[in-house]
Short mmCIF file of C-alpha atoms and ligand atoms in Angstrom, two decimals:
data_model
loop_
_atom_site.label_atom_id
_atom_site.label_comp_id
_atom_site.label_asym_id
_atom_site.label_seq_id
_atom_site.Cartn_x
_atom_site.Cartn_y
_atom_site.Cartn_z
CA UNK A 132 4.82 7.71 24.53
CA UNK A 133 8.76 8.51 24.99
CA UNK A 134 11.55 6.59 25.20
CA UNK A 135 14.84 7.71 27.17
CA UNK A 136 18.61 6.67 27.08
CA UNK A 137 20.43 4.58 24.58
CA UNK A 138 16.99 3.55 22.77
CA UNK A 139 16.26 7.12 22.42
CA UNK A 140 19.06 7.59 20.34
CA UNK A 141 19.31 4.12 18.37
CA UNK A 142 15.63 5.17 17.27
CA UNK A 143 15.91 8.30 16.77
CA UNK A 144 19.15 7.60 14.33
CA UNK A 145 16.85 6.27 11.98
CA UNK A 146 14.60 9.41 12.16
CA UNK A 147 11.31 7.65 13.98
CA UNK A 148 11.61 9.94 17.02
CA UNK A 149 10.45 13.55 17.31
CA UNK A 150 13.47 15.81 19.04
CA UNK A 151 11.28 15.56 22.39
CA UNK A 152 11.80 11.82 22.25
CA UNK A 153 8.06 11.29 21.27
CA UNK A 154 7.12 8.95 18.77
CA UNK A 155 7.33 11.29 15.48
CA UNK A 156 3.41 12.43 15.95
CA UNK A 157 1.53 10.83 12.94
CA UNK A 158 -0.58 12.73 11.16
CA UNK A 159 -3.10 9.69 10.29
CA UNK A 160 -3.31 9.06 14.06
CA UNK A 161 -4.09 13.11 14.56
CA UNK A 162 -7.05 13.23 11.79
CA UNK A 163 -8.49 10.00 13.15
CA UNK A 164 -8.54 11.49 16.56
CA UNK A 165 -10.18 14.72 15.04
CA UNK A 166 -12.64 12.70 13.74
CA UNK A 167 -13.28 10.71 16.97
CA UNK A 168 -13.19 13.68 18.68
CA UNK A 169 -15.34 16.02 16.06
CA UNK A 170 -17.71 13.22 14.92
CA UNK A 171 -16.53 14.27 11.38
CA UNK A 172 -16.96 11.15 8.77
CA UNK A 173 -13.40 9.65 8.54
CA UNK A 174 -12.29 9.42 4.96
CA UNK A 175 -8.93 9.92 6.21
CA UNK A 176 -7.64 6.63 6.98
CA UNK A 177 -7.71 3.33 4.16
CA UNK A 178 -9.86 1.32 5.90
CA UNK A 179 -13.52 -0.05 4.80
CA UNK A 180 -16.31 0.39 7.19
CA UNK A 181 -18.31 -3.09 5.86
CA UNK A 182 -17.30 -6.07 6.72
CA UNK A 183 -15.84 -8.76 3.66
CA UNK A 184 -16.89 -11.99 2.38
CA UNK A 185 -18.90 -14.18 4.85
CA UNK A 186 -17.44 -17.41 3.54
CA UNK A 187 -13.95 -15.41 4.78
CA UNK A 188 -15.14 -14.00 8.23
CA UNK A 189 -16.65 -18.13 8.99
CA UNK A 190 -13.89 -19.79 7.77
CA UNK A 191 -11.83 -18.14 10.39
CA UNK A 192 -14.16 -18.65 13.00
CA UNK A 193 -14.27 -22.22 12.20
CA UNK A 194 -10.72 -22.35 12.36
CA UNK A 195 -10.88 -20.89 15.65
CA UNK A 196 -13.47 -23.54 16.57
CA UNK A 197 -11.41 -26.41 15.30
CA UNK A 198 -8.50 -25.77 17.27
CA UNK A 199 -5.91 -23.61 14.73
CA UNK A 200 -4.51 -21.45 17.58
CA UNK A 201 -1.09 -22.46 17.70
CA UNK A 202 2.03 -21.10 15.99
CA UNK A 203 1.78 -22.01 12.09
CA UNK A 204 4.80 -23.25 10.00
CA UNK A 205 7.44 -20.31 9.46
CA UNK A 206 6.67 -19.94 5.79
CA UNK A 207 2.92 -19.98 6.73
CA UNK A 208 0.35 -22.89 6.68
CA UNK A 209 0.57 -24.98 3.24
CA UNK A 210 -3.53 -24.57 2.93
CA UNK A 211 -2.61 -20.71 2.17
CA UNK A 212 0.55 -21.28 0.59
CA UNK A 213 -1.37 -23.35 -1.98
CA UNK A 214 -3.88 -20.61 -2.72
CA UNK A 215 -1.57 -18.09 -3.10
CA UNK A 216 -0.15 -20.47 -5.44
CA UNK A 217 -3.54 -20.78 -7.71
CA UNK A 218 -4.42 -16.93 -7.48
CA UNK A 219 -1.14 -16.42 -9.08
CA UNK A 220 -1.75 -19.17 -11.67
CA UNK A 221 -5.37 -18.19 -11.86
CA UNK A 222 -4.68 -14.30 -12.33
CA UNK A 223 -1.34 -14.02 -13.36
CA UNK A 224 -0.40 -17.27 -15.09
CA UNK A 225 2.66 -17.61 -12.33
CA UNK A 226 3.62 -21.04 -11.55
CA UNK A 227 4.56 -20.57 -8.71
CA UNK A 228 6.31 -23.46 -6.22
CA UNK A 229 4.25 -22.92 -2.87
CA UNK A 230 7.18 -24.75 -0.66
CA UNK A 231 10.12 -22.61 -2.17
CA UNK A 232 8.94 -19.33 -3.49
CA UNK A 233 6.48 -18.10 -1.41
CA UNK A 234 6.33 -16.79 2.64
CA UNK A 235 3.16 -15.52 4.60
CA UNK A 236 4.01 -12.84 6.67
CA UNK A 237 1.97 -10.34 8.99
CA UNK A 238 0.63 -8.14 6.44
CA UNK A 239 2.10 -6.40 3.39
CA UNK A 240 4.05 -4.38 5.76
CA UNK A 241 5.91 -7.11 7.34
CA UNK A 242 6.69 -8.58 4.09
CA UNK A 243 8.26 -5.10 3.08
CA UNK A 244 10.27 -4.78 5.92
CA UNK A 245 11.94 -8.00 5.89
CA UNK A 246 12.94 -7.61 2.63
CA UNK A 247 14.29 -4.32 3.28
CA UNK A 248 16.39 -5.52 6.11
CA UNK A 249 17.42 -8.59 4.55
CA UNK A 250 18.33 -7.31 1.17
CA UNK A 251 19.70 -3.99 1.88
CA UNK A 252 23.18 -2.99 3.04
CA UNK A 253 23.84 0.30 5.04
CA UNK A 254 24.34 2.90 2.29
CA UNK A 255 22.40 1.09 -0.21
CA UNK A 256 19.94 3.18 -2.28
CA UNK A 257 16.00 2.53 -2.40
CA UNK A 258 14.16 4.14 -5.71
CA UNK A 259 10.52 5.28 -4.90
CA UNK A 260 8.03 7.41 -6.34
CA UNK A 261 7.15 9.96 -4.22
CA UNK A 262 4.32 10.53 -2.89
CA UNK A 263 5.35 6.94 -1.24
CA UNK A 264 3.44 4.98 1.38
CA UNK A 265 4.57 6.12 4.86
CA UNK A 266 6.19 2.97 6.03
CA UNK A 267 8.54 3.04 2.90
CA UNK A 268 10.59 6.00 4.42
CA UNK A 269 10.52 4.07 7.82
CA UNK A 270 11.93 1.09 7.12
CA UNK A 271 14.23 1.99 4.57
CA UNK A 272 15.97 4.19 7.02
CA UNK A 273 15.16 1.37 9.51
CA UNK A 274 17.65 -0.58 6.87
CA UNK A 275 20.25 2.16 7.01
CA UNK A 276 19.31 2.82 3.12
CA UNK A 277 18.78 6.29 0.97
CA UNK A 278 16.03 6.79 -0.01
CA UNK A 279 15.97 8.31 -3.37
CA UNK A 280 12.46 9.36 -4.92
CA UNK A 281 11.23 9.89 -8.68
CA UNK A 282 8.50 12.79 -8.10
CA UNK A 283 4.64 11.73 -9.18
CA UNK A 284 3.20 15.12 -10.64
CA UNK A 285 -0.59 16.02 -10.95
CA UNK A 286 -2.92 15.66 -12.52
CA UNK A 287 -2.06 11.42 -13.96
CA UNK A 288 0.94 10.89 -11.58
CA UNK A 289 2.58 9.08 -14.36
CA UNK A 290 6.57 9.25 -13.91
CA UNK A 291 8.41 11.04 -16.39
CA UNK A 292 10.75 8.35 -17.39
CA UNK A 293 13.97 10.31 -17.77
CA UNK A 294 13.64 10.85 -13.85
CA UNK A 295 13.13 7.85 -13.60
CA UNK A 296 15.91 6.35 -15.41
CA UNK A 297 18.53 9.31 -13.72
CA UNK A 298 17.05 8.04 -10.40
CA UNK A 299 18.25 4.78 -10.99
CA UNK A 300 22.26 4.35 -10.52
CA UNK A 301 24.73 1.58 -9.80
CA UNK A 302 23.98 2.66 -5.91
CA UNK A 303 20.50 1.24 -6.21
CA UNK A 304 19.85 -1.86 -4.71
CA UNK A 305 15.67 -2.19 -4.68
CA UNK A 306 13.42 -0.31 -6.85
CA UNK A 307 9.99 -0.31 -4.45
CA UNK A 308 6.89 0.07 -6.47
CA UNK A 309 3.48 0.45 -5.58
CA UNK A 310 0.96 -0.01 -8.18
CA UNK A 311 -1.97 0.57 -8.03
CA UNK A 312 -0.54 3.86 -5.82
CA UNK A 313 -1.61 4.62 -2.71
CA UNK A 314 -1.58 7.89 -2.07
CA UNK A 315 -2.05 8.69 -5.73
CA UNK A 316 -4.32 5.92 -7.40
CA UNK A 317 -2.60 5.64 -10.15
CA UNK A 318 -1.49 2.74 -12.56
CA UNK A 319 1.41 2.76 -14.16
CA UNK A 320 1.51 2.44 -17.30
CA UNK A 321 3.48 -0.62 -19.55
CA UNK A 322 6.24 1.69 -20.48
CA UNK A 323 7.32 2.04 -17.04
CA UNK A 324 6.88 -1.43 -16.10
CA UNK A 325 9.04 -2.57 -18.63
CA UNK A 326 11.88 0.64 -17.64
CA UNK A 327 11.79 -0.55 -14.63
CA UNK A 328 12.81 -3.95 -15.27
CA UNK A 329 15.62 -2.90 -17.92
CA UNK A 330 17.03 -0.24 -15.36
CA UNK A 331 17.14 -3.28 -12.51
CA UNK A 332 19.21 -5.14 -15.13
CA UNK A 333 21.22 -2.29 -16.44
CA UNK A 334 22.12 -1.63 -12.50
CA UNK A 335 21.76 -5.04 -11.10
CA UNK A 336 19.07 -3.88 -8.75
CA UNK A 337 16.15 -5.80 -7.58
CA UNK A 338 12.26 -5.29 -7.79
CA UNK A 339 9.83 -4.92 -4.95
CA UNK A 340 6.37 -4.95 -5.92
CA UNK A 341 4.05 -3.85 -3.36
CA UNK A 342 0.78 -5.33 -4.82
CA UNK A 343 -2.11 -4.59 -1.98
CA UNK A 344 -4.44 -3.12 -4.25
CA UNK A 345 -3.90 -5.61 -7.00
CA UNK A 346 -7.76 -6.70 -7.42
CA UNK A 347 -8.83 -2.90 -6.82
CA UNK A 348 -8.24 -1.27 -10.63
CA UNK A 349 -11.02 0.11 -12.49
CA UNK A 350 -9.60 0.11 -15.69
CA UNK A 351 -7.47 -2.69 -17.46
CA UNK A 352 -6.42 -5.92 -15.24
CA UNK A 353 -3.58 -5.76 -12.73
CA UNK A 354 0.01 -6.74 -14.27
CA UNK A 355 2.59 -8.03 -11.81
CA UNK A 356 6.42 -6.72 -12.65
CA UNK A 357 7.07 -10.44 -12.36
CA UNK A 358 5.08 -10.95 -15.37
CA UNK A 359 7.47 -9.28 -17.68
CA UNK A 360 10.56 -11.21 -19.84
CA UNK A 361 13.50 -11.44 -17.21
CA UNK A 362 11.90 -9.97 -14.16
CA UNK A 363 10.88 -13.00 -12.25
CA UNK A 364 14.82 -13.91 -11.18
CA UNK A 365 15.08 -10.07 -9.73
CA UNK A 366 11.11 -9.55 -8.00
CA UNK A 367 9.82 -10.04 -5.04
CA UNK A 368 5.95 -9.73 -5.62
CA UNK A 369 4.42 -8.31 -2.05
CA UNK A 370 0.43 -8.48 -1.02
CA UNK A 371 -2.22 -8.70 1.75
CA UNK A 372 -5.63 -9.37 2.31
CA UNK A 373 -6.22 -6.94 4.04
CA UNK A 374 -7.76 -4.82 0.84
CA UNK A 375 -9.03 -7.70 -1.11
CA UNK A 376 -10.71 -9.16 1.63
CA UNK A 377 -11.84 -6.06 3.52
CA UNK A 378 -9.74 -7.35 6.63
CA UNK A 379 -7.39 -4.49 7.15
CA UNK A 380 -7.05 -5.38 10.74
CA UNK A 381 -6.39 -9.29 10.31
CA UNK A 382 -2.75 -8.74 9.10
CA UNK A 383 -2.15 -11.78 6.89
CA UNK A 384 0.36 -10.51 3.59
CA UNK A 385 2.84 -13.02 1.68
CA UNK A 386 5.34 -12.43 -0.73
CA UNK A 387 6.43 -14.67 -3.53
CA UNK A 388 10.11 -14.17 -4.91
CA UNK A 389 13.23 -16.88 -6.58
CA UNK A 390 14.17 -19.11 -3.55
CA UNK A 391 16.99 -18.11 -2.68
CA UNK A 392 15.54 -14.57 -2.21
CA UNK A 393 12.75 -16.14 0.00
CA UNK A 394 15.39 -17.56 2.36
CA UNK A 395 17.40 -14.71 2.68
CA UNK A 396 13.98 -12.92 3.73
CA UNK A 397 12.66 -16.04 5.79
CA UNK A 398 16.06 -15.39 7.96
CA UNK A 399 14.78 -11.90 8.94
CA UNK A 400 11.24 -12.75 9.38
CA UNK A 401 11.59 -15.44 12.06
CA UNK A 402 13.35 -12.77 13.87
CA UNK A 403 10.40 -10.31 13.81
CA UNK A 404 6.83 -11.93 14.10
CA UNK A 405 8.33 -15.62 13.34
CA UNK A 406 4.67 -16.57 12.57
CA UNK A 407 1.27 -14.76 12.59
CA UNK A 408 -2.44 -15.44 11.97
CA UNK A 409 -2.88 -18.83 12.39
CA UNK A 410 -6.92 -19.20 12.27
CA UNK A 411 -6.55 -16.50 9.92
CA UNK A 412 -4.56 -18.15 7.45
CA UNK A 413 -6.86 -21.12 6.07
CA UNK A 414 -9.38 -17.79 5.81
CA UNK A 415 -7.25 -15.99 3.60
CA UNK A 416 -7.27 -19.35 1.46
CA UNK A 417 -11.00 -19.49 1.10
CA UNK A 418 -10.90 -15.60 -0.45
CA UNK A 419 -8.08 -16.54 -2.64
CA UNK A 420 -10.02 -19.09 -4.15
CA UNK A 421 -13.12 -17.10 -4.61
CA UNK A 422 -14.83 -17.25 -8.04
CA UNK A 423 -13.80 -14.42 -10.15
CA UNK A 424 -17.51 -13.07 -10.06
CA UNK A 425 -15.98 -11.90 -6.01
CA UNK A 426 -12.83 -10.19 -7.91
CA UNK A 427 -14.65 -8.19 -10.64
CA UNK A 428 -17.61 -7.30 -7.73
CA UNK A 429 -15.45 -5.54 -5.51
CA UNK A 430 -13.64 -3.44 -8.29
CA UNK A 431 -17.10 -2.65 -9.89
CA UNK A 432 -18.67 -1.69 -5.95
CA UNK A 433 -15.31 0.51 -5.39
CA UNK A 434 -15.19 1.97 -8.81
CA UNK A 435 -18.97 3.28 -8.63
CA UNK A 436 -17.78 5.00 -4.83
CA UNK A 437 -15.12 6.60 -6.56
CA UNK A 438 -17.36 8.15 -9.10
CA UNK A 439 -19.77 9.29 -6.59
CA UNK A 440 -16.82 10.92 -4.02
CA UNK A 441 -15.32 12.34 -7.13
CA UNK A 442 -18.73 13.93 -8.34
CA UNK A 443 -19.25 15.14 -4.89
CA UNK A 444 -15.61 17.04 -4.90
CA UNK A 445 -15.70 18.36 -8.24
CA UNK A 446 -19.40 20.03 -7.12
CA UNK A 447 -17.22 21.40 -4.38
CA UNK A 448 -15.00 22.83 -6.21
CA UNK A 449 -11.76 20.59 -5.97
CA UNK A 450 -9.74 20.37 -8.60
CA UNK A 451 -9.36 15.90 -8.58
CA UNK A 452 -7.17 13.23 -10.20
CA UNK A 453 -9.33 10.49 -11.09
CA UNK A 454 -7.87 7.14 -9.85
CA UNK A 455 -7.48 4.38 -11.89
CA UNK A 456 -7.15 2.05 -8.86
CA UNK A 457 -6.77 1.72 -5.15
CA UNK A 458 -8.82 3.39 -1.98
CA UNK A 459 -8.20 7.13 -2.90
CA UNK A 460 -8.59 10.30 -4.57
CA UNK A 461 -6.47 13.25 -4.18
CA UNK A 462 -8.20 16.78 -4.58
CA UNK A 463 -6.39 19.99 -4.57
CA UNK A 464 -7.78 22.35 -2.10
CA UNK A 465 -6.69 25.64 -4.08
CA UNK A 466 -9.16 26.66 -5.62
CA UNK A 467 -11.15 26.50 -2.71
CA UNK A 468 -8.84 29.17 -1.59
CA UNK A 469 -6.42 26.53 0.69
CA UNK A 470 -3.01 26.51 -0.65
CA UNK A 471 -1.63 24.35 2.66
CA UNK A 472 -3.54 21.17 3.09
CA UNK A 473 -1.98 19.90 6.58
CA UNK A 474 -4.45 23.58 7.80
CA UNK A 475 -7.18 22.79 5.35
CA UNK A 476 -7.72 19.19 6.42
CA UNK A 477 -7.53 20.61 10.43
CA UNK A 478 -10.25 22.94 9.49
CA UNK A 479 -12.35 20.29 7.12
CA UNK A 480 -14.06 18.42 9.97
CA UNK A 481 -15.20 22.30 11.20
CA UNK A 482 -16.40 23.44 7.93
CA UNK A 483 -18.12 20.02 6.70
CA UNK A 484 -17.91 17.11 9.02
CA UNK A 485 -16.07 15.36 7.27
CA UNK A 486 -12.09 14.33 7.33
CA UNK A 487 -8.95 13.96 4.87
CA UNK A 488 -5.45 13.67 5.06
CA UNK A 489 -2.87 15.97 3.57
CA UNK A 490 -0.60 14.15 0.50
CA UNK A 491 2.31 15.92 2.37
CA UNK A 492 2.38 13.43 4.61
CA UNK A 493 3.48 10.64 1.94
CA UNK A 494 6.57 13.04 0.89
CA UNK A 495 10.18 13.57 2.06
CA UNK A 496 10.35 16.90 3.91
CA UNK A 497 12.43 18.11 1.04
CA UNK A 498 9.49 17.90 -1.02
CA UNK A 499 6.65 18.68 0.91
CA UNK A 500 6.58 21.91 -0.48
CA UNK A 501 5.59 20.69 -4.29
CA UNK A 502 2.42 18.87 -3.07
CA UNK A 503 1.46 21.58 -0.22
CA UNK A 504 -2.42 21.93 -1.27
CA UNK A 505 -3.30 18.11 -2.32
CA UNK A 506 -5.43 16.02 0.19
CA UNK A 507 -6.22 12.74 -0.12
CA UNK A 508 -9.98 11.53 0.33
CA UNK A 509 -10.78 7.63 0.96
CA UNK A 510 -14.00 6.16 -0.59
CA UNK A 511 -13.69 2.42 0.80
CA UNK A 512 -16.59 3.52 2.99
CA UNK A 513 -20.07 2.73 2.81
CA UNK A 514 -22.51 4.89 -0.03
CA UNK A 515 -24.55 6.31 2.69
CA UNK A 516 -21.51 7.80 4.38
CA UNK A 517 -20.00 8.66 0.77
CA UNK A 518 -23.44 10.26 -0.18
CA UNK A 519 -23.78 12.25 3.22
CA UNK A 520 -19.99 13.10 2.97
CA UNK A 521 -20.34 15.12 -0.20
CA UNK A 522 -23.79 16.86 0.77
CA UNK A 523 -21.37 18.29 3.60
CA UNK A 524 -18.57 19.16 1.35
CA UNK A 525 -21.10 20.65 -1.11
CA UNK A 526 -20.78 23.31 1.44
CA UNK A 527 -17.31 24.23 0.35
CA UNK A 528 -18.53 25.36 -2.98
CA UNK A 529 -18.03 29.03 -3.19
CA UNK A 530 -21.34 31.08 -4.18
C1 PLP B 51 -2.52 -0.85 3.31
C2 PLP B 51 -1.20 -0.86 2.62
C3 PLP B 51 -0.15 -1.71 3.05
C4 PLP B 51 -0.23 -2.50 4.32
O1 PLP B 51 -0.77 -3.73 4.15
P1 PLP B 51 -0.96 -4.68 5.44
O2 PLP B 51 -1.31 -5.98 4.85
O3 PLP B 51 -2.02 -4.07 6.29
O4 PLP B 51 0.34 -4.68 6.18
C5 PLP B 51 1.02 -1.73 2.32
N1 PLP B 51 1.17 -0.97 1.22
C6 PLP B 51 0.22 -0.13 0.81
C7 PLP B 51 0.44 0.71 -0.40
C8 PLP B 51 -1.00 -0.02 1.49
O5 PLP B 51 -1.93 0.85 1.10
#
């Protein structure tokens, strides 16, 4: 796809074109197509290959059936807005005021770029960790921001908390966290949850929490930022179904935040879906109020596919982080004898059918360079293609 004249350049000023005026070629969309094309099992992209709860998948059908396929209140349909409300209560002990404090938005990622563009000022500074979640650089320069990173290190990806804390400056006007990680799968620990929070008071920056994995942990129970003394006036709390519910392609996210923040955010969002989802919505309610037995199963199903992808690459040979949360595992590829893992994960499908993506693609190109050889495998996928996917890779191991 290309795009000419004045749209080129408007675009392209925020870095999302490639000099040629093609869309900046992706490598998520390249390694699916490899796959496609290869018939190599796809643990490249973050998305399960079994469907979620049936009481989910009906009640949207139902909704469908009963005539929900108009455009739903801005904020989102009070039936969801509700739930959300409870899960919080239920999970979090939030009370939470479902007419004020929380929006429904298309996914996770529309919920992060609203707030970006409604809370940011050109020249603002964004705090990450890096390896960060594509979109983050995206939208952030989307919002005119700088993006400023605190590196993630193998083997725990813990931050050191003096980069953290140097990161962190009067300039800073969102710290963006993701936790669980994606790319990383790690959790971060209560020592940086509670820096955070002092350093967003110290600098008068705010929080954004970006929450999608929140159910998917393996060791202690998911805290929110929000949770913590004097964070809930500064956080905007951000997740999606999409992971919880195993309906990645449904697109139904919310965020909850102080009301006035919500507004401010609400102003930008009517402006770029207005509304989304509307069968999908009372759905999303019906998972949120799932027994508890639903929230514990998944972690305990995803926790025992970890263990068996991350048996299967140790036997390899990979050198692994084990993740404490989330979809993935990153393996480094060196001692295989890769020491580039954008060429190693071309060559995967070729020398065992099966597919990865390369961490570098979660990094600023300054830093690209410190996580060359680190792939990152997905194990939301069934056992039988887990199982066959490390037979395969089993042929990696040297002699
Ligand atoms: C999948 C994912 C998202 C996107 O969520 P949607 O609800 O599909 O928009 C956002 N953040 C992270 C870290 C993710 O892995």
């Amino acid at each position: 796809m290309t795009v000419s004249g004045a749209w080129r350049r408007t675009a392209r000023g925020a870095g999302l074109l490639a000099d040629d005026g093609s869309v900046a070629a992706s490598i998520f969309a390249e390694m699916s197509a490899l796959a496609v094309r290869t018939g190599a099992l796809n643990l490249g992209q973050g998305f399960p290959d079994e469907d979620g709860p049936p009481e989910v998948l009906e009640a949207a059908q139902r909704a469908i059936r009963d005539g929900m396929n108009q455009y739903p209140p801005g904020r989102g349909l009070p039936v969801l807005r509700d739930a959300i409300a409870r899960h919080q209560k239920r999970f979090y002990g939030l009370d939470l005021d479902a007419d004020r404090q929380i929006l429904v938005t298309a996914g996770a990622t529309e919920a992060l770029a609203a707030t970006i563009l409604a809370l940011l000022e050109p020249g603002d500074e964004v705090v990450t960790f890096e390896p960060f979640y594509d979109a983050y650089g995206g939208l952030i320069a989307l919002g005119g921001g700088i993006h400023r990173t605190v590196p993630l290190r193998a083997p725990h990806f813990q931050p050191d908390l003096d980069e953290l804390r140097a990161a962190v400056t009067d300039k800073t006007r969102l710290i963006l966290i993701n936790d669980p990680h994606n790319p990383t799968g790690a959790v971060f620990s209560a020592e940086t949850r509670a820096l955070i929070v002092e350093l967003a008071h110290r600098h008068d920056a705010l929080i954004v929490t970006d929450e999608v994995y929140e159910h998917l942990t393996f060791g202690a129970a998911h805290v929110p930022i929000s949770t913590l003394p004097g964070a809930w006036e500064r956080t905007i709390t951000i997740s999606s179904g999409g992971k919880t519910f195993s309906t990645t392609g449904w697109k139904v996210g919310w965020l909850s935040a102080p009301a006035h923040l919500v507004t401010a955010i609400l102003a930008v969002k009517q402006f770029l879906t207005y509304v989304n989802g509307a069968p999908f919505q009372p759905a999303m309610a019906v998972g949120l109020d799932l027994p508890d037995s639903y929230f514990t199963g998944i972690a305990d199903v995803l926790r025992s596919k970890r263990d068996t992808l991350a048996e299967g690459l140790i036997r390899a040979g990979f050198t692994i982080s084990v993740p404490q949360g989330s979809y993935f595992i990153v393996a480094d590829a060196r001692p295989l004898g890769y020491a580039h893992g954008a060429d190693f994960c071309r060559a995967l499908p070729g020398l065992a059918g099966v597919v990865a993506v390369p961490i570098s693609a979660f990094c600023s190109p300054a830093h690209r360079h410190e996580y060359a050889s680190l792939v990152r495998f997905a194990y939301c996928k069934t056992t039988d293609v887990l199982t066959q996917a490390t037979r395969n890779l089993a042929a990696l191991a040297p002699a």
